[in-house]
Amino acid sequence: MMENNDTLISVIMPVYNGERFLRQAMDSVLRQTFSDFELIIINDGSTDTTEEIIQSYHDSRIRYVKNEHNLKLIKTLNKGLTIAAGKYISRMDADDIADKYLFEKQIAAISADTSIDIVNISTYELREDGKAYRLSAQVLDFMPKTLKYVEMFENKITHPGIMVKADLMKQYKYKDDGSVVNFEDVDLWIRMLSHGCKCVTLKDRLLYYRINNSSITRTIGSKRNVLRTKYLSQLLDDNFGIKIADDILYYLYGDVHDGICKPNRILKLMGSLEQTMNDDFVVIRQFRSWYHLRLVIVSIQIIKSHKFHLKVKALGFLLSHLNFMLDRTFLSYMKMKFNNKWMPYESINAR
């Protein structure tokens, strides 16, 4: 397909050896009720039948780009941004399934409020075999000003399915210096939010996020946490003048290293950040509700899976902060977890 400067949405879908699920992902985009888009599929040096699958489609909205060598994800995404013609950028992974109303509802939201820069969505988890799905998490109710703080510690913005103003995406791009590998999207959102970009989250669940055991997200494990805690430590120092050791931050991910288990240091960190919120009590209340929940969840994780002396420290923290578990956010989270059952997934053709 030739570049069309009148295209409203540019969908960027990188794929590397994605033959298992690629057709479902492509079909879910091409069946959108909002049809003014281009689908830029970038084959990042695949060695399976990815290319044959893409070339079997004859839809004028598809722009096929082939990397002769495997450039990896960040360079491939930035390449997609460079060639995108749309007013908005949408991201899709080659193993997920978009609800057919995804673009329609995102465009409706951004048309109703032109100050919105990023339209985030709520999602389902899709089992790897595609036969069942369930809720992926609670629907966010953070104000954009609160999300700026929360996003530093826990990613709340879904990369696949996102819609962003193209001029902003091309301005910020994905950082490609080796410091944010495997969380390049989180770094992008943090930079955009810190500069005042506005992100809203639709309550509608508009994407089936496949739990693919061979994906990067599922295979890099604690290696990403090592890099991310270094990044976060530097970020807190640069942006807020707050100094905290990398190893203390591991607690936020339930991934305690070298026996360091100091949740009270995390609590002190959060209190320091509250001091930067200019007495905006709504933001402070939302932020506090988030980190209370986060500390309870990771403390429970540590009690379940770590050595005895770490279990004791985590349990002691919970017992001394029982009020965290009486918070409405925690009770709502527990209700969702208890009721969140796998449900049979109907064929995408029936949706």
JSON list of C-alpha atoms in Angstrom, two decimals, residues 14 31 59 79 87 106 120 127 165-166 176 211 215 232 283 285 307 320 345:
[
{"chain": "A", "resi": 14, "resn": "PRO", "atom": "CA", "xyz": [6.24, -5.62, 14.72]},
{"chain": "A", "resi": 31, "resn": "ARG", "atom": "CA", "xyz": [-12.18, -6.24, 11.27]},
{"chain": "A", "resi": 59, "resn": "ASP", "atom": "CA", "xyz": [-6.07, -5.56, 1.88]},
{"chain": "A", "resi": 79, "resn": "LYS", "atom": "CA", "xyz": [11.23, 2.57, 12.22]},
{"chain": "A", "resi": 87, "resn": "LYS", "atom": "CA", "xyz": [-2.62, 11.44, 12.95]},
{"chain": "A", "resi": 106, "resn": "GLN", "atom": "CA", "xyz": [-10.57, 5.40, 21.28]},
{"chain": "A", "resi": 120, "resn": "ASN", "atom": "CA", "xyz": [-5.10, 3.70, 27.40]},
{"chain": "A", "resi": 127, "resn": "ARG", "atom": "CA", "xyz": [-4.75, -18.13, 27.69]},
{"chain": "A", "resi": 165, "resn": "LYS", "atom": "CA", "xyz": [-1.10, 11.41, 19.12]},
{"chain": "A", "resi": 166, "resn": "ALA", "atom": "CA", "xyz": [1.43, 10.73, 16.37]},
{"chain": "A", "resi": 176, "resn": "ASP", "atom": "CA", "xyz": [17.48, 3.28, 22.14]},
{"chain": "A", "resi": 211, "resn": "ILE", "atom": "CA", "xyz": [-0.27, -15.03, 28.02]},
{"chain": "A", "resi": 215, "resn": "SER", "atom": "CA", "xyz": [7.21, -13.80, 24.80]},
{"chain": "A", "resi": 232, "resn": "LEU", "atom": "CA", "xyz": [14.12, 4.04, 38.81]},
{"chain": "A", "resi": 283, "resn": "VAL", "atom": "CA", "xyz": [-3.76, 12.90, 44.04]},
{"chain": "A", "resi": 285, "resn": "ARG", "atom": "CA", "xyz": [-5.25, 9.91, 48.35]},
{"chain": "A", "resi": 307, "resn": "LYS", "atom": "CA", "xyz": [13.17, -17.78, 52.72]},
{"chain": "A", "resi": 320, "resn": "SER", "atom": "CA", "xyz": [1.92, -3.58, 61.72]},
{"chain": "A", "resi": 345, "resn": "TYR", "atom": "CA", "xyz": [-13.31, -17.75, 24.59]}
]
